[in-house]
Short mmCIF file of C-alpha atoms in Angstrom, two decimals:
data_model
loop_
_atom_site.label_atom_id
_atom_site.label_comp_id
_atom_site.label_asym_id
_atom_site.label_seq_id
_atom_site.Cartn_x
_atom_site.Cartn_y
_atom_site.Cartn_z
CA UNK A 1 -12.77 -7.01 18.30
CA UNK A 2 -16.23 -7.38 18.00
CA UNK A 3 -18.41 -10.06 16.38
CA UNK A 4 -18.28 -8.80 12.85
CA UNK A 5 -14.81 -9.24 12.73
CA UNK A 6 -12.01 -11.47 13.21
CA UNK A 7 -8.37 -11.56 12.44
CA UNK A 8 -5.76 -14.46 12.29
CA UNK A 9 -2.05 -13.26 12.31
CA UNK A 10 -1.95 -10.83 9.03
CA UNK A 11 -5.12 -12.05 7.69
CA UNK A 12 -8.79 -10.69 8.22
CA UNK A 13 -10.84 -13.91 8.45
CA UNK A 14 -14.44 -12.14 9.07
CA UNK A 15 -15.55 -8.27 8.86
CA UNK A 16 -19.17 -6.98 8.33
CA UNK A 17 -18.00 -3.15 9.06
CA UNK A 18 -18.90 -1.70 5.62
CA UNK A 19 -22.33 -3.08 4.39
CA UNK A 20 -21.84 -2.00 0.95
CA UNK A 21 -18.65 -3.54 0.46
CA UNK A 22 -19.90 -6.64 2.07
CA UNK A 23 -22.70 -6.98 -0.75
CA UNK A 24 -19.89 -6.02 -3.53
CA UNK A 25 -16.72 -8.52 -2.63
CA UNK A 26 -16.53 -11.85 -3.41
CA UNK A 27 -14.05 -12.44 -0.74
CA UNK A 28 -11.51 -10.42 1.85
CA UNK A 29 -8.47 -9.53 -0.11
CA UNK A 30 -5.74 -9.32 2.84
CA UNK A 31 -1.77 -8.25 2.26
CA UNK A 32 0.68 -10.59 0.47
CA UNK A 33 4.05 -11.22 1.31
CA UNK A 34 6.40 -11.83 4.04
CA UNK A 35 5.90 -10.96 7.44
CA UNK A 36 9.07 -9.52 8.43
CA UNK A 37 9.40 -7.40 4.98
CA UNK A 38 11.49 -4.27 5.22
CA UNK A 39 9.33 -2.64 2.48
CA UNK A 40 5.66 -2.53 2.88
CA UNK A 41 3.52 -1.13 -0.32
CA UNK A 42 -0.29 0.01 0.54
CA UNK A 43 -2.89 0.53 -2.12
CA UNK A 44 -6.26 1.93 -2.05
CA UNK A 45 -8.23 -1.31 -1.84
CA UNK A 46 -8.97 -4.31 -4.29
CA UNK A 47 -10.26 -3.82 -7.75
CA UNK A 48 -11.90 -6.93 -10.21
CA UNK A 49 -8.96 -9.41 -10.12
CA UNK A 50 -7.94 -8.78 -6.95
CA UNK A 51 -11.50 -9.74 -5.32
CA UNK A 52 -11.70 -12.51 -8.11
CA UNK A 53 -7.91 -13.83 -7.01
CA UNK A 54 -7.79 -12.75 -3.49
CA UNK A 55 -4.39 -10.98 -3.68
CA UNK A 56 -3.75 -7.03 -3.94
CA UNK A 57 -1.75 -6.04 -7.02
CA UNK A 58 -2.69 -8.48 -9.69
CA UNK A 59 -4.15 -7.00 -12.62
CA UNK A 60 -2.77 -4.38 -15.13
CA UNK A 61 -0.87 -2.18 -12.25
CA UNK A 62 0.17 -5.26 -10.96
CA UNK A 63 2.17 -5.92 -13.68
CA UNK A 64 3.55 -2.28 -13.58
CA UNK A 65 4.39 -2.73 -9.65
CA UNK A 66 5.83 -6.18 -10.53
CA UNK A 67 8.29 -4.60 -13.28
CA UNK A 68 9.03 -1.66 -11.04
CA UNK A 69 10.52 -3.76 -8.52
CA UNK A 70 11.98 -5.78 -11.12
CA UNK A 71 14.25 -2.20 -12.28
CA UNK A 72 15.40 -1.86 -8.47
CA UNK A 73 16.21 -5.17 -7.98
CA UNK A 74 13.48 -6.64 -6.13
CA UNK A 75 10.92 -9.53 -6.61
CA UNK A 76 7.32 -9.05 -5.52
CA UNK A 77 8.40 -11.88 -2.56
CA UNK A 78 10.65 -9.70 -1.17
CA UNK A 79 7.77 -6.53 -0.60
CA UNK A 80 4.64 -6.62 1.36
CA UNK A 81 1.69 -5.37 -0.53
CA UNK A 82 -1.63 -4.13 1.12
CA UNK A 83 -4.66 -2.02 0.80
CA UNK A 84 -6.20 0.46 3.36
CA UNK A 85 -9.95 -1.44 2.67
CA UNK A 86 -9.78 -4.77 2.33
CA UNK A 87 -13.07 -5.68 0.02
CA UNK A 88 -13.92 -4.22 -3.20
CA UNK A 89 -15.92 -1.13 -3.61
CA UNK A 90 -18.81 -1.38 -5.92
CA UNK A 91 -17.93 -0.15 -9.36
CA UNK A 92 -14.22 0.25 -8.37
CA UNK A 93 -15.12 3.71 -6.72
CA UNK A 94 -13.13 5.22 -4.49
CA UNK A 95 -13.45 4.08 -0.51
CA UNK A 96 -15.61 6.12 1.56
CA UNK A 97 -13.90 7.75 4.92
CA UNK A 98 -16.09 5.49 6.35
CA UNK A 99 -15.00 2.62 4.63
CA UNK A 100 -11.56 3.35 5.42
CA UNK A 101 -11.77 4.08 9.17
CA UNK A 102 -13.17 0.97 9.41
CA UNK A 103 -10.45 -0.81 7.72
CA UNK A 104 -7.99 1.18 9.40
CA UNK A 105 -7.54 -0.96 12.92
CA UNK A 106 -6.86 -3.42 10.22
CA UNK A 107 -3.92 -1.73 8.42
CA UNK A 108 -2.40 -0.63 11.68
CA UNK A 109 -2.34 -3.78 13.37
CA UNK A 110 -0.32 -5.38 10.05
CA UNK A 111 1.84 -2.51 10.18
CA UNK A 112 2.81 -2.92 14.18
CA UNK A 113 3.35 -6.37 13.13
CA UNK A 114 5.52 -5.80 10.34
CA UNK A 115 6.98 -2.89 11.52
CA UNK A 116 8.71 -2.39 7.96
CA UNK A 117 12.33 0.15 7.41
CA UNK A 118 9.39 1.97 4.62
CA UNK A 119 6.28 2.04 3.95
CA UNK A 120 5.12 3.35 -0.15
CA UNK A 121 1.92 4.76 -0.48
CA UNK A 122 0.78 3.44 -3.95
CA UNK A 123 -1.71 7.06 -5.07
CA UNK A 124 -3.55 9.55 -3.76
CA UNK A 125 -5.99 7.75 -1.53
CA UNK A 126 -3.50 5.80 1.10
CA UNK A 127 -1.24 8.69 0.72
CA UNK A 128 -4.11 11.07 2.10
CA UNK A 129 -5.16 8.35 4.50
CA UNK A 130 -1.58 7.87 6.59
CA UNK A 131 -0.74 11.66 6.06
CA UNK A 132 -4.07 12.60 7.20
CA UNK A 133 -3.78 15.94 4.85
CA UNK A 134 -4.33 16.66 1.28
CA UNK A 135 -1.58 15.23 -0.99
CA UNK A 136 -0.88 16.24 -4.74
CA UNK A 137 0.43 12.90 -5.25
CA UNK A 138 2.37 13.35 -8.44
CA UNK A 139 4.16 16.58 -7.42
CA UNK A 140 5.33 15.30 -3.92
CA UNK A 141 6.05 11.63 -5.09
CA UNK A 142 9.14 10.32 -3.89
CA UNK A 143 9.17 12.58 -0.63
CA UNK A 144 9.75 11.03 2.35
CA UNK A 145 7.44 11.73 5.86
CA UNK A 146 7.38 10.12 8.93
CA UNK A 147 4.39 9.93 10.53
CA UNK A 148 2.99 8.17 13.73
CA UNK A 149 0.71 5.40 13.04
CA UNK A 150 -0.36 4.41 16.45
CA UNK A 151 1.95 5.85 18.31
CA UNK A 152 4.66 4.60 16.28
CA UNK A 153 6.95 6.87 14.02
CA UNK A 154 6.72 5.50 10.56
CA UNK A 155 8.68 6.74 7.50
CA UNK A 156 6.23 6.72 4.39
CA UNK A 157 7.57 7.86 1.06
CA UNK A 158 5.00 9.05 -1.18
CA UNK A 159 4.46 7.05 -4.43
CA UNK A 160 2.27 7.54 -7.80
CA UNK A 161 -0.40 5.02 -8.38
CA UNK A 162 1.25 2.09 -11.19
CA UNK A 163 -1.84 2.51 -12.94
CA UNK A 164 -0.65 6.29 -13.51
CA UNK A 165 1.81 5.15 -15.69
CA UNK A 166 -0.98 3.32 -18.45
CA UNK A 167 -2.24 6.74 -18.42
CA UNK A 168 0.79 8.91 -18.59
CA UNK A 169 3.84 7.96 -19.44
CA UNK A 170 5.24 11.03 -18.28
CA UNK A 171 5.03 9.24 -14.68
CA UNK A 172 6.97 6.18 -15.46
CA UNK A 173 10.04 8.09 -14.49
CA UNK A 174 8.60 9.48 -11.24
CA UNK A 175 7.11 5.40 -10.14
CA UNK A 176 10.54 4.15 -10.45
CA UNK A 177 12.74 6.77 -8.86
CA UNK A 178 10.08 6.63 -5.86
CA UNK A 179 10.74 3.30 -5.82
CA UNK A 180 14.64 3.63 -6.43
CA UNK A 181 14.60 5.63 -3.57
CA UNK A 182 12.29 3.19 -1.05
CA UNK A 183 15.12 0.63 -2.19
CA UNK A 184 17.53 2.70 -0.89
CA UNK A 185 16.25 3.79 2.24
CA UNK A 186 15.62 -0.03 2.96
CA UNK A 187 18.87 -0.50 2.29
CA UNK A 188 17.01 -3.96 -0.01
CA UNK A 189 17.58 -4.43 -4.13
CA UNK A 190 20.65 -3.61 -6.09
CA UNK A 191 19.73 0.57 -5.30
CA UNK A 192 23.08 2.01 -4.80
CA UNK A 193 23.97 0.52 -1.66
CA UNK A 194 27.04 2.70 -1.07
CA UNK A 195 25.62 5.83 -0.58
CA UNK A 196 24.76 6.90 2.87
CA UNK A 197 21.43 7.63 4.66
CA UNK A 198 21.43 11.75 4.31
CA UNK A 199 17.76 11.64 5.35
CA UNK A 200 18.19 12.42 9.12
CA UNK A 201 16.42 9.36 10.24
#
């Protein structure tokens, strides 16, 4: 690490990477939740009341995420939620492949640490960023990849955005089986816990 950035377990304490982003957060919105959490959810970065509260997940699609988990028997203190940047973009834009490579050590290291059964992609733009492809998020939602992230096999299902659903309800149904089936795969919430792994992992 260099001197523009510093990291304390989990937590990013310091980071003057992205210039921009420096000028446009109020503070360093870092994941919440516990640090042993079989189901880790990663966003595209913070928006308004994120950056104003300091945690990821707390606004409008929050509340979506919050109820979501609430259907497959979870509690938001059971998940970890991230981002792949860290600080607010200006204008709520989307982050720059800049602005995520430089976040990325950040995401990796909290993943190693985690080391979660599942990891959700939460839209297009963390989807794209752990796949390293092109994703059409809302036809491949609730697939299920795995994919090294630092030289560790990781299995990331594919997820639509919460927000997706305040825009069209036809995605409602396709958030919560995605997250019906991270339940499952888990093996965490009231999923159907009989059936059997048929995933080949």
């Amino acid at each position: 690490m260099d001197e523009s950035e510093a990291m304390d377990g989990l937590c990013v304490t310091e980071c003057t990477r992205c210039p921009k982003l420096v000028d446009s957060r109020s503070r360093i919105v870092n994941g919440a939740g516990p640090e042993d959490a079989d189901l880790l959810f990663v966003g595209e970065g913070p928006g308004a009341n994120e950056d104003e509260q300091g945690e990821p997940f707390v606004g409008r699609s929050g509340t979506v995420l919050d109820d979501g988990l609430r259907t497959v028997g979870l509690d938001r203190t059971d998940v970890r939620i991230t981002n792949c940047v860290r600080c607010r973009p200006p204008e709520n834009r989307d982050p720059t492949k800049d602005e995520l490579a430089n976040c990325r050590g950040y995401l990796e290291t909290e993943i190693d640490r985690l080391d979660p059964d599942v990891i959700v992609t939460l839209g297009k733009v963390p989807s794209e960023h752990l796949l390293g492809r092109s994703v059409a998020v809302t036809k491949e939602a609730g697939s299920l990849e795995e994919v090294r992230i630092n030289g560790t096999p990781q299995r990331v299902l594919l997820c639509v955005h919460p927000a997706a659903t305040l825009y069209d309800r036809s995605q409602e149904e396709t958030f919560e089986n995605a997250l019906e089936r991270a339940a499952e795969l888990a093996d965490v919430g009231d999923g159907d816990s009989g059936q059997t792994r048929l995933d080949g992992f």
